[in-house]
Amino acid sequence: MLLPPLLLRPSLFCPLTSPLLTGCVRTLHRASPRAELFLRRPPSRLLSGSGGRKWGGQEDEWRARNRTVLMYIAATGVGMIGLSYAAVPLYRLYCQATGLGGTAVSGHDADQVETMKPVKERIIKVTFNADTHAGILWNFRPQQTEIYVVPGETALAFYRAKNPTDKPIIGISTYNVVPFDAGQYFNKIQCFCFEEQRLNPHEEVDMPIFFYIDPEFADDPRMARVDTITLSYTFFQAKEGQNLRLPGYN
């Protein structure tokens, strides 16, 4: 029963450099021929030769793969950063064109404005809201709280802004429409949104919004219960590198 410890740790009983090695081998040979073969095997064969070269080749291959993966990760990161900078203006243009997210549709078809027929039996109340970002010291408010319109009819409303400070301030506004689904039918003919407005010290100006609601609003079953639409504007101080919040989202 002492043979397994002797085979696992032969140096405790018989050092390889000892003159008694020959005697130990003979003794172990009588107990187990495999033990003698293990002691006579050159240790260098366990660490060198084709096995070592194969291990070195695998290590080089793993390093090359790791470098490739890191390059892909770095390229993906740079691409995501670029997309994040482009996302805001692209999304804003898309919202203005489609009315997504409560954004009123920008632009209008002159022929449609001239030929569209008002839907007299569908009366809609349009309310107005005004907000300012904490970074701008303007007084900003709507000139009217609400007006009544019908689809296919143009309407004119006004906002008023005042700079009560002793220095000029440049502001820029964004807007949205609630409910959001009504934004695709809310068309602006004239608007002060997304344009820089400079107010000198203590200057006060009126800002018009000329709009209409598309006649197709009355045919959309999703709008059947919509009798009130709210138009909200928010002014920010125009600064280099500042991004406006997305229309329709706080």
PDB file of N, CA and C in Angstrom, residues 106-206:
ATOM      1  N   SER A 106     -44.420  70.148 -40.936  1.00  0.00           N
ATOM      2  CA  SER A 106     -43.859  71.397 -41.448  1.00  0.00           C
ATOM      3  C   SER A 106     -44.181  71.557 -42.925  1.00  0.00           C
ATOM      4  N   GLY A 107     -44.312  72.805 -43.344  1.00  0.00           N
ATOM      5  CA  GLY A 107     -44.614  73.066 -44.743  1.00  0.00           C
ATOM      6  C   GLY A 107     -46.080  72.811 -45.057  1.00  0.00           C
ATOM      7  N   HIS A 108     -46.473  73.157 -46.275  1.00  0.00           N
ATOM      8  CA  HIS A 108     -47.860  72.962 -46.677  1.00  0.00           C
ATOM      9  C   HIS A 108     -47.943  72.984 -48.191  1.00  0.00           C
ATOM     10  N   ASP A 109     -49.028  72.424 -48.667  1.00  0.00           N
ATOM     11  CA  ASP A 109     -49.307  72.410 -50.102  1.00  0.00           C
ATOM     12  C   ASP A 109     -50.219  73.601 -50.409  1.00  0.00           C
ATOM     13  N   ALA A 110     -49.714  74.565 -51.155  1.00  0.00           N
ATOM     14  CA  ALA A 110     -50.494  75.776 -51.445  1.00  0.00           C
ATOM     15  C   ALA A 110     -51.799  75.449 -52.163  1.00  0.00           C
ATOM     16  N   ASP A 111     -51.745  74.485 -53.095  1.00  0.00           N
ATOM     17  CA  ASP A 111     -52.964  74.104 -53.809  1.00  0.00           C
ATOM     18  C   ASP A 111     -53.996  73.499 -52.861  1.00  0.00           C
ATOM     19  N   GLN A 112     -53.508  72.694 -51.910  1.00  0.00           N
ATOM     20  CA  GLN A 112     -54.430  72.085 -50.951  1.00  0.00           C
ATOM     21  C   GLN A 112     -55.091  73.145 -50.078  1.00  0.00           C
ATOM     22  N   VAL A 113     -54.293  74.157 -49.655  1.00  0.00           N
ATOM     23  CA  VAL A 113     -54.852  75.219 -48.818  1.00  0.00           C
ATOM     24  C   VAL A 113     -55.947  75.973 -49.572  1.00  0.00           C
ATOM     25  N   GLU A 114     -55.751  76.191 -50.860  1.00  0.00           N
ATOM     26  CA  GLU A 114     -56.723  76.948 -51.637  1.00  0.00           C
ATOM     27  C   GLU A 114     -57.975  76.147 -51.958  1.00  0.00           C
ATOM     28  N   THR A 115     -57.841  74.840 -52.065  1.00  0.00           N
ATOM     29  CA  THR A 115     -58.970  74.027 -52.523  1.00  0.00           C
ATOM     30  C   THR A 115     -59.643  73.228 -51.418  1.00  0.00           C
ATOM     31  N   MET A 116     -59.048  73.129 -50.249  1.00  0.00           N
ATOM     32  CA  MET A 116     -59.638  72.296 -49.203  1.00  0.00           C
ATOM     33  C   MET A 116     -60.955  72.901 -48.705  1.00  0.00           C
ATOM     34  N   LYS A 117     -61.861  72.015 -48.330  1.00  0.00           N
ATOM     35  CA  LYS A 117     -63.184  72.426 -47.899  1.00  0.00           C
ATOM     36  C   LYS A 117     -63.313  72.211 -46.388  1.00  0.00           C
ATOM     37  N   PRO A 118     -63.685  73.240 -45.662  1.00  0.00           N
ATOM     38  CA  PRO A 118     -63.852  73.101 -44.214  1.00  0.00           C
ATOM     39  C   PRO A 118     -64.952  72.097 -43.859  1.00  0.00           C
ATOM     40  N   VAL A 119     -64.687  71.340 -42.805  1.00  0.00           N
ATOM     41  CA  VAL A 119     -65.670  70.388 -42.285  1.00  0.00           C
ATOM     42  C   VAL A 119     -66.405  71.106 -41.153  1.00  0.00           C
ATOM     43  N   LYS A 120     -67.497  71.781 -41.492  1.00  0.00           N
ATOM     44  CA  LYS A 120     -68.164  72.697 -40.563  1.00  0.00           C
ATOM     45  C   LYS A 120     -68.714  71.999 -39.328  1.00  0.00           C
ATOM     46  N   GLU A 121     -69.129  70.751 -39.484  1.00  0.00           N
ATOM     47  CA  GLU A 121     -69.765  70.064 -38.354  1.00  0.00           C
ATOM     48  C   GLU A 121     -68.742  69.509 -37.348  1.00  0.00           C
ATOM     49  N   ARG A 122     -67.448  69.665 -37.638  1.00  0.00           N
ATOM     50  CA  ARG A 122     -66.416  69.109 -36.740  1.00  0.00           C
ATOM     51  C   ARG A 122     -65.654  70.272 -36.110  1.00  0.00           C
ATOM     52  N   ILE A 123     -66.086  70.719 -34.962  1.00  0.00           N
ATOM     53  CA  ILE A 123     -65.463  71.861 -34.290  1.00  0.00           C
ATOM     54  C   ILE A 123     -64.407  71.358 -33.296  1.00  0.00           C
ATOM     55  N   ILE A 124     -63.238  71.944 -33.377  1.00  0.00           N
ATOM     56  CA  ILE A 124     -62.112  71.533 -32.527  1.00  0.00           C
ATOM     57  C   ILE A 124     -61.613  72.741 -31.750  1.00  0.00           C
ATOM     58  N   LYS A 125     -61.368  72.527 -30.469  1.00  0.00           N
ATOM     59  CA  LYS A 125     -60.780  73.578 -29.634  1.00  0.00           C
ATOM     60  C   LYS A 125     -59.263  73.397 -29.619  1.00  0.00           C
ATOM     61  N   VAL A 126     -58.534  74.446 -29.969  1.00  0.00           N
ATOM     62  CA  VAL A 126     -57.073  74.428 -29.935  1.00  0.00           C
ATOM     63  C   VAL A 126     -56.624  75.317 -28.773  1.00  0.00           C
ATOM     64  N   THR A 127     -55.936  74.734 -27.814  1.00  0.00           N
ATOM     65  CA  THR A 127     -55.404  75.479 -26.676  1.00  0.00           C
ATOM     66  C   THR A 127     -53.903  75.679 -26.858  1.00  0.00           C
ATOM     67  N   PHE A 128     -53.366  76.690 -26.187  1.00  0.00           N
ATOM     68  CA  PHE A 128     -51.967  77.070 -26.372  1.00  0.00           C
ATOM     69  C   PHE A 128     -51.242  77.086 -25.026  1.00  0.00           C
ATOM     70  N   ASN A 129     -50.007  76.600 -25.069  1.00  0.00           N
ATOM     71  CA  ASN A 129     -49.187  76.527 -23.864  1.00  0.00           C
ATOM     72  C   ASN A 129     -47.800  77.081 -24.173  1.00  0.00           C
ATOM     73  N   ALA A 130     -47.193  77.719 -23.179  1.00  0.00           N
ATOM     74  CA  ALA A 130     -45.858  78.307 -23.361  1.00  0.00           C
ATOM     75  C   ALA A 130     -44.991  77.965 -22.159  1.00  0.00           C
ATOM     76  N   ASP A 131     -43.753  77.532 -22.429  1.00  0.00           N
ATOM     77  CA  ASP A 131     -42.794  77.207 -21.375  1.00  0.00           C
ATOM     78  C   ASP A 131     -41.432  77.780 -21.751  1.00  0.00           C
ATOM     79  N   THR A 132     -40.600  77.988 -20.736  1.00  0.00           N
ATOM     80  CA  THR A 132     -39.218  78.414 -20.964  1.00  0.00           C
ATOM     81  C   THR A 132     -38.285  77.506 -20.175  1.00  0.00           C
ATOM     82  N   HIS A 133     -37.142  77.213 -20.769  1.00  0.00           N
ATOM     83  CA  HIS A 133     -36.123  76.430 -20.085  1.00  0.00           C
ATOM     84  C   HIS A 133     -35.496  77.268 -18.981  1.00  0.00           C
ATOM     85  N   ALA A 134     -34.977  76.585 -17.961  1.00  0.00           N
ATOM     86  CA  ALA A 134     -34.397  77.298 -16.821  1.00  0.00           C
ATOM     87  C   ALA A 134     -33.226  78.183 -17.225  1.00  0.00           C
ATOM     88  N   GLY A 135     -32.601  77.888 -18.360  1.00  0.00           N
ATOM     89  CA  GLY A 135     -31.421  78.644 -18.758  1.00  0.00           C
ATOM     90  C   GLY A 135     -31.715  79.948 -19.473  1.00  0.00           C
ATOM     91  N   ILE A 136     -32.991  80.228 -19.788  1.00  0.00           N
ATOM     92  CA  ILE A 136     -33.319  81.473 -20.494  1.00  0.00           C
ATOM     93  C   ILE A 136     -34.231  82.322 -19.603  1.00  0.00           C
ATOM     94  N   LEU A 137     -33.950  83.616 -19.514  1.00  0.00           N
ATOM     95  CA  LEU A 137     -34.673  84.508 -18.605  1.00  0.00           C
ATOM     96  C   LEU A 137     -35.755  85.305 -19.322  1.00  0.00           C
ATOM     97  N   TRP A 138     -36.386  84.720 -20.313  1.00  0.00           N
ATOM     98  CA  TRP A 138     -37.439  85.405 -21.051  1.00  0.00           C
ATOM     99  C   TRP A 138     -38.782  85.265 -20.338  1.00  0.00           C
ATOM    100  N   ASN A 139     -39.660  86.207 -20.608  1.00  0.00           N
ATOM    101  CA  ASN A 139     -41.075  86.060 -20.297  1.00  0.00           C
ATOM    102  C   ASN A 139     -41.774  85.637 -21.592  1.00  0.00           C
ATOM    103  N   PHE A 140     -42.385  84.476 -21.566  1.00  0.00           N
ATOM    104  CA  PHE A 140     -42.953  83.904 -22.797  1.00  0.00           C
ATOM    105  C   PHE A 140     -44.348  83.375 -22.482  1.00  0.00           C
ATOM    106  N   ARG A 141     -45.347  83.801 -23.278  1.00  0.00           N
ATOM    107  CA  ARG A 141     -46.724  83.396 -23.010  1.00  0.00           C
ATOM    108  C   ARG A 141     -47.540  83.481 -24.307  1.00  0.00           C
ATOM    109  N   PRO A 142     -48.640  82.734 -24.395  1.00  0.00           N
ATOM    110  CA  PRO A 142     -49.545  82.865 -25.554  1.00  0.00           C
ATOM    111  C   PRO A 142     -50.432  84.091 -25.395  1.00  0.00           C
ATOM    112  N   GLN A 143     -50.770  84.710 -26.517  1.00  0.00           N
ATOM    113  CA  GLN A 143     -51.656  85.866 -26.494  1.00  0.00           C
ATOM    114  C   GLN A 143     -53.121  85.464 -26.301  1.00  0.00           C
ATOM    115  N   GLN A 144     -53.446  84.227 -26.601  1.00  0.00           N
ATOM    116  CA  GLN A 144     -54.791  83.712 -26.405  1.00  0.00           C
ATOM    117  C   GLN A 144     -54.667  82.325 -25.774  1.00  0.00           C
ATOM    118  N   THR A 145     -55.589  81.960 -24.964  1.00  0.00           N
ATOM    119  CA  THR A 145     -55.542  80.648 -24.325  1.00  0.00           C
ATOM    120  C   THR A 145     -56.144  79.560 -25.206  1.00  0.00           C
ATOM    121  N   GLU A 146     -57.125  79.913 -26.037  1.00  0.00           N
ATOM    122  CA  GLU A 146     -57.761  78.906 -26.884  1.00  0.00           C
ATOM    123  C   GLU A 146     -58.480  79.582 -28.039  1.00  0.00           C
ATOM    124  N   ILE A 147     -58.648  78.851 -29.118  1.00  0.00           N
ATOM    125  CA  ILE A 147     -59.469  79.274 -30.243  1.00  0.00           C
ATOM    126  C   ILE A 147     -60.199  78.044 -30.782  1.00  0.00           C
ATOM    127  N   TYR A 148     -61.278  78.272 -31.528  1.00  0.00           N
ATOM    128  CA  TYR A 148     -62.052  77.172 -32.099  1.00  0.00           C
ATOM    129  C   TYR A 148     -61.897  77.192 -33.622  1.00  0.00           C
ATOM    130  N   VAL A 149     -61.588  76.029 -34.154  1.00  0.00           N
ATOM    131  CA  VAL A 149     -61.385  75.897 -35.599  1.00  0.00           C
ATOM    132  C   VAL A 149     -62.102  74.646 -36.078  1.00  0.00           C
ATOM    133  N   VAL A 150     -62.196  74.514 -37.393  1.00  0.00           N
ATOM    134  CA  VAL A 150     -62.720  73.290 -38.004  1.00  0.00           C
ATOM    135  C   VAL A 150     -61.674  72.774 -38.992  1.00  0.00           C
ATOM    136  N   PRO A 151     -61.614  71.472 -39.244  1.00  0.00           N
ATOM    137  CA  PRO A 151     -60.668  70.940 -40.220  1.00  0.00           C
ATOM    138  C   PRO A 151     -60.876  71.581 -41.591  1.00  0.00           C
ATOM    139  N   GLY A 152     -59.765  71.946 -42.220  1.00  0.00           N
ATOM    140  CA  GLY A 152     -59.845  72.582 -43.528  1.00  0.00           C
ATOM    141  C   GLY A 152     -59.949  74.086 -43.468  1.00  0.00           C
ATOM    142  N   GLU A 153     -59.766  74.659 -42.293  1.00  0.00           N
ATOM    143  CA  GLU A 153     -59.870  76.106 -42.134  1.00  0.00           C
ATOM    144  C   GLU A 153     -58.575  76.638 -41.520  1.00  0.00           C
ATOM    145  N   THR A 154     -58.034  77.725 -42.087  1.00  0.00           N
ATOM    146  CA  THR A 154     -56.800  78.304 -41.551  1.00  0.00           C
ATOM    147  C   THR A 154     -57.101  79.142 -40.315  1.00  0.00           C
ATOM    148  N   ALA A 155     -56.075  79.268 -39.452  1.00  0.00           N
ATOM    149  CA  ALA A 155     -56.240  80.031 -38.214  1.00  0.00           C
ATOM    150  C   ALA A 155     -54.917  80.715 -37.888  1.00  0.00           C
ATOM    151  N   LEU A 156     -55.012  81.837 -37.172  1.00  0.00           N
ATOM    152  CA  LEU A 156     -53.848  82.622 -36.795  1.00  0.00           C
ATOM    153  C   LEU A 156     -53.841  82.822 -35.284  1.00  0.00           C
ATOM    154  N   ALA A 157     -52.697  82.563 -34.658  1.00  0.00           N
ATOM    155  CA  ALA A 157     -52.541  82.765 -33.218  1.00  0.00           C
ATOM    156  C   ALA A 157     -51.211  83.464 -32.978  1.00  0.00           C
ATOM    157  N   PHE A 158     -51.047  84.016 -31.750  1.00  0.00           N
ATOM    158  CA  PHE A 158     -49.839  84.763 -31.430  1.00  0.00           C
ATOM    159  C   PHE A 158     -49.294  84.354 -30.056  1.00  0.00           C
ATOM    160  N   TYR A 159     -47.954  84.352 -29.998  1.00  0.00           N
ATOM    161  CA  TYR A 159     -47.240  84.250 -28.727  1.00  0.00           C
ATOM    162  C   TYR A 159     -46.484  85.562 -28.519  1.00  0.00           C
ATOM    163  N   ARG A 160     -46.181  85.877 -27.255  1.00  0.00           N
ATOM    164  CA  ARG A 160     -45.422  87.093 -26.947  1.00  0.00           C
ATOM    165  C   ARG A 160     -44.223  86.724 -26.089  1.00  0.00           C
ATOM    166  N   ALA A 161     -43.071  87.272 -26.451  1.00  0.00           N
ATOM    167  CA  ALA A 161     -41.834  87.033 -25.709  1.00  0.00           C
ATOM    168  C   ALA A 161     -41.196  88.367 -25.343  1.00  0.00           C
ATOM    169  N   LYS A 162     -40.644  88.431 -24.143  1.00  0.00           N
ATOM    170  CA  LYS A 162     -39.985  89.647 -23.675  1.00  0.00           C
ATOM    171  C   LYS A 162     -38.691  89.289 -22.968  1.00  0.00           C
ATOM    172  N   ASN A 163     -37.663  90.095 -23.242  1.00  0.00           N
ATOM    173  CA  ASN A 163     -36.370  89.947 -22.570  1.00  0.00           C
ATOM    174  C   ASN A 163     -36.276  91.005 -21.467  1.00  0.00           C
ATOM    175  N   PRO A 164     -36.468  90.637 -20.201  1.00  0.00           N
ATOM    176  CA  PRO A 164     -36.462  91.619 -19.123  1.00  0.00           C
ATOM    177  C   PRO A 164     -35.069  91.953 -18.596  1.00  0.00           C
ATOM    178  N   THR A 165     -34.029  91.376 -19.175  1.00  0.00           N
ATOM    179  CA  THR A 165     -32.679  91.578 -18.665  1.00  0.00           C
ATOM    180  C   THR A 165     -32.023  92.781 -19.347  1.00  0.00           C
ATOM    181  N   ASP A 166     -30.817  93.097 -18.907  1.00  0.00           N
ATOM    182  CA  ASP A 166     -30.055  94.226 -19.461  1.00  0.00           C
ATOM    183  C   ASP A 166     -29.045  93.795 -20.515  1.00  0.00           C
ATOM    184  N   LYS A 167     -29.172  92.607 -21.023  1.00  0.00           N
ATOM    185  CA  LYS A 167     -28.270  92.140 -22.072  1.00  0.00           C
ATOM    186  C   LYS A 167     -29.075  91.398 -23.138  1.00  0.00           C
ATOM    187  N   PRO A 168     -28.594  91.380 -24.359  1.00  0.00           N
ATOM    188  CA  PRO A 168     -29.327  90.661 -25.425  1.00  0.00           C
ATOM    189  C   PRO A 168     -29.258  89.155 -25.209  1.00  0.00           C
ATOM    190  N   ILE A 169     -30.344  88.493 -25.578  1.00  0.00           N
ATOM    191  CA  ILE A 169     -30.438  87.035 -25.422  1.00  0.00           C
ATOM    192  C   ILE A 169     -31.009  86.467 -26.715  1.00  0.00           C
ATOM    193  N   ILE A 170     -30.379  85.401 -27.181  1.00  0.00           N
ATOM    194  CA  ILE A 170     -30.859  84.694 -28.369  1.00  0.00           C
ATOM    195  C   ILE A 170     -31.555  83.418 -27.912  1.00  0.00           C
ATOM    196  N   GLY A 171     -32.788  83.237 -28.337  1.00  0.00           N
ATOM    197  CA  GLY A 171     -33.555  82.054 -27.976  1.00  0.00           C
ATOM    198  C   GLY A 171     -33.944  81.239 -29.191  1.00  0.00           C
ATOM    199  N   ILE A 172     -34.279  79.987 -28.956  1.00  0.00           N
ATOM    200  CA  ILE A 172     -34.744  79.094 -30.015  1.00  0.00           C
ATOM    201  C   ILE A 172     -35.797  78.178 -29.400  1.00  0.00           C
ATOM    202  N   SER A 173     -36.829  77.884 -30.162  1.00  0.00           N
ATOM    203  CA  SER A 173     -37.971  77.162 -29.597  1.00  0.00           C
ATOM    204  C   SER A 173     -38.198  75.824 -30.282  1.00  0.00           C
ATOM    205  N   THR A 174     -38.830  74.937 -29.556  1.00  0.00           N
ATOM    206  CA  THR A 174     -39.334  73.680 -30.091  1.00  0.00           C
ATOM    207  C   THR A 174     -40.786  73.552 -29.665  1.00  0.00           C
ATOM    208  N   TYR A 175     -41.489  72.584 -30.178  1.00  0.00           N
ATOM    209  CA  TYR A 175     -42.933  72.508 -29.940  1.00  0.00           C
ATOM    210  C   TYR A 175     -43.409  71.072 -30.039  1.00  0.00           C
ATOM    211  N   ASN A 176     -44.625  70.831 -29.578  1.00  0.00           N
ATOM    212  CA  ASN A 176     -45.297  69.562 -29.828  1.00  0.00           C
ATOM    213  C   ASN A 176     -46.800  69.746 -29.775  1.00  0.00           C
ATOM    214  N   VAL A 177     -47.504  68.712 -30.196  1.00  0.00           N
ATOM    215  CA  VAL A 177     -48.959  68.725 -30.254  1.00  0.00           C
ATOM    216  C   VAL A 177     -49.482  67.559 -29.431  1.00  0.00           C
ATOM    217  N   VAL A 178     -50.482  67.809 -28.614  1.00  0.00           N
ATOM    218  CA  VAL A 178     -51.129  66.769 -27.814  1.00  0.00           C
ATOM    219  C   VAL A 178     -52.624  66.775 -28.151  1.00  0.00           C
ATOM    220  N   PRO A 179     -53.200  65.585 -28.443  1.00  0.00           N
ATOM    221  CA  PRO A 179     -52.595  64.254 -28.448  1.00  0.00           C
ATOM    222  C   PRO A 179     -51.609  64.060 -29.592  1.00  0.00           C
ATOM    223  N   PHE A 180     -50.651  63.162 -29.384  1.00  0.00           N
ATOM    224  CA  PHE A 180     -49.561  62.978 -30.335  1.00  0.00           C
ATOM    225  C   PHE A 180     -50.060  62.588 -31.728  1.00  0.00           C
ATOM    226  N   ASP A 181     -51.097  61.733 -31.785  1.00  0.00           N
ATOM    227  CA  ASP A 181     -51.585  61.268 -33.088  1.00  0.00           C
ATOM    228  C   ASP A 181     -52.173  62.396 -33.929  1.00  0.00           C
ATOM    229  N   ALA A 182     -52.560  63.485 -33.299  1.00  0.00           N
ATOM    230  CA  ALA A 182     -53.122  64.614 -34.048  1.00  0.00           C
ATOM    231  C   ALA A 182     -52.051  65.443 -34.740  1.00  0.00           C
ATOM    232  N   GLY A 183     -50.782  65.211 -34.382  1.00  0.00           N
ATOM    233  CA  GLY A 183     -49.704  65.997 -34.966  1.00  0.00           C
ATOM    234  C   GLY A 183     -49.604  65.859 -36.471  1.00  0.00           C
ATOM    235  N   GLN A 184     -49.979  64.708 -37.011  1.00  0.00           N
ATOM    236  CA  GLN A 184     -49.874  64.514 -38.464  1.00  0.00           C
ATOM    237  C   GLN A 184     -50.898  65.330 -39.235  1.00  0.00           C
ATOM    238  N   TYR A 185     -51.919  65.832 -38.546  1.00  0.00           N
ATOM    239  CA  TYR A 185     -52.945  66.643 -39.204  1.00  0.00           C
ATOM    240  C   TYR A 185     -52.782  68.131 -38.916  1.00  0.00           C
ATOM    241  N   PHE A 186     -51.886  68.482 -38.025  1.00  0.00           N
ATOM    242  CA  PHE A 186     -51.674  69.875 -37.646  1.00  0.00           C
ATOM    243  C   PHE A 186     -50.572  70.440 -38.539  1.00  0.00           C
ATOM    244  N   ASN A 187     -50.942  71.304 -39.470  1.00  0.00           N
ATOM    245  CA  ASN A 187     -50.009  71.828 -40.464  1.00  0.00           C
ATOM    246  C   ASN A 187     -49.714  73.303 -40.194  1.00  0.00           C
ATOM    247  N   LYS A 188     -48.422  73.655 -40.182  1.00  0.00           N
ATOM    248  CA  LYS A 188     -48.000  75.032 -39.972  1.00  0.00           C
ATOM    249  C   LYS A 188     -47.724  75.703 -41.312  1.00  0.00           C
ATOM    250  N   ILE A 189     -48.316  76.855 -41.528  1.00  0.00           N
ATOM    251  CA  ILE A 189     -48.013  77.666 -42.707  1.00  0.00           C
ATOM    252  C   ILE A 189     -46.910  78.664 -42.381  1.00  0.00           C
ATOM    253  N   GLN A 190     -46.966  79.216 -41.193  1.00  0.00           N
ATOM    254  CA  GLN A 190     -45.935  80.138 -40.719  1.00  0.00           C
ATOM    255  C   GLN A 190     -45.704  79.863 -39.240  1.00  0.00           C
ATOM    256  N   CYS A 191     -44.414  79.827 -38.853  1.00  0.00           N
ATOM    257  CA  CYS A 191     -44.087  79.454 -37.476  1.00  0.00           C
ATOM    258  C   CYS A 191     -42.718  80.026 -37.115  1.00  0.00           C
ATOM    259  N   PHE A 192     -42.494  80.265 -35.841  1.00  0.00           N
ATOM    260  CA  PHE A 192     -41.205  80.783 -35.358  1.00  0.00           C
ATOM    261  C   PHE A 192     -40.358  79.686 -34.727  1.00  0.00           C
ATOM    262  N   CYS A 193     -40.747  78.443 -34.887  1.00  0.00           N
ATOM    263  CA  CYS A 193     -40.033  77.344 -34.243  1.00  0.00           C
ATOM    264  C   CYS A 193     -38.717  77.025 -34.957  1.00  0.00           C
ATOM    265  N   PHE A 194     -37.748  76.564 -34.180  1.00  0.00           N
ATOM    266  CA  PHE A 194     -36.440  76.137 -34.682  1.00  0.00           C
ATOM    267  C   PHE A 194     -35.679  77.250 -35.398  1.00  0.00           C
ATOM    268  N   GLU A 195     -36.033  78.485 -35.141  1.00  0.00           N
ATOM    269  CA  GLU A 195     -35.300  79.611 -35.693  1.00  0.00           C
ATOM    270  C   GLU A 195     -34.836  80.497 -34.541  1.00  0.00           C
ATOM    271  N   GLU A 196     -33.600  80.964 -34.613  1.00  0.00           N
ATOM    272  CA  GLU A 196     -33.063  81.791 -33.542  1.00  0.00           C
ATOM    273  C   GLU A 196     -33.771  83.145 -33.507  1.00  0.00           C
ATOM    274  N   GLN A 197     -34.167  83.536 -32.308  1.00  0.00           N
ATOM    275  CA  GLN A 197     -34.838  84.819 -32.091  1.00  0.00           C
ATOM    276  C   GLN A 197     -33.972  85.647 -31.135  1.00  0.00           C
ATOM    277  N   ARG A 198     -33.522  86.791 -31.594  1.00  0.00           N
ATOM    278  CA  ARG A 198     -32.691  87.668 -30.760  1.00  0.00           C
ATOM    279  C   ARG A 198     -33.551  88.796 -30.200  1.00  0.00           C
ATOM    280  N   LEU A 199     -33.529  88.920 -28.883  1.00  0.00           N
ATOM    281  CA  LEU A 199     -34.232  90.005 -28.214  1.00  0.00           C
ATOM    282  C   LEU A 199     -33.211  90.879 -27.489  1.00  0.00           C
ATOM    283  N   ASN A 200     -33.226  92.159 -27.791  1.00  0.00           N
ATOM    284  CA  ASN A 200     -32.348  93.107 -27.112  1.00  0.00           C
ATOM    285  C   ASN A 200     -32.859  93.360 -25.688  1.00  0.00           C
ATOM    286  N   PRO A 201     -32.089  94.021 -24.865  1.00  0.00           N
ATOM    287  CA  PRO A 201     -32.523  94.279 -23.489  1.00  0.00           C
ATOM    288  C   PRO A 201     -33.897  94.947 -23.437  1.00  0.00           C
ATOM    289  N   HIS A 202     -34.812  94.334 -22.682  1.00  0.00           N
ATOM    290  CA  HIS A 202     -36.165  94.838 -22.444  1.00  0.00           C
ATOM    291  C   HIS A 202     -37.017  94.906 -23.728  1.00  0.00           C
ATOM    292  N   GLU A 203     -36.617  94.190 -24.748  1.00  0.00           N
ATOM    293  CA  GLU A 203     -37.405  94.157 -25.983  1.00  0.00           C
ATOM    294  C   GLU A 203     -38.527  93.131 -25.860  1.00  0.00           C
ATOM    295  N   GLU A 204     -39.677  93.451 -26.470  1.00  0.00           N
ATOM    296  CA  GLU A 204     -40.843  92.578 -26.451  1.00  0.00           C
ATOM    297  C   GLU A 204     -41.386  92.442 -27.873  1.00  0.00           C
ATOM    298  N   VAL A 205     -41.681  91.197 -28.284  1.00  0.00           N
ATOM    299  CA  VAL A 205     -42.143  90.964 -29.657  1.00  0.00           C
ATOM    300  C   VAL A 205     -43.321  89.995 -29.647  1.00  0.00           C
ATOM    301  N   ASP A 206     -44.152  90.101 -30.690  1.00  0.00           N
ATOM    302  CA  ASP A 206     -45.233  89.143 -30.933  1.00  0.00           C
ATOM    303  C   ASP A 206     -44.782  88.161 -32.007  1.00  0.00           C
TER     304      ASP A 206
END
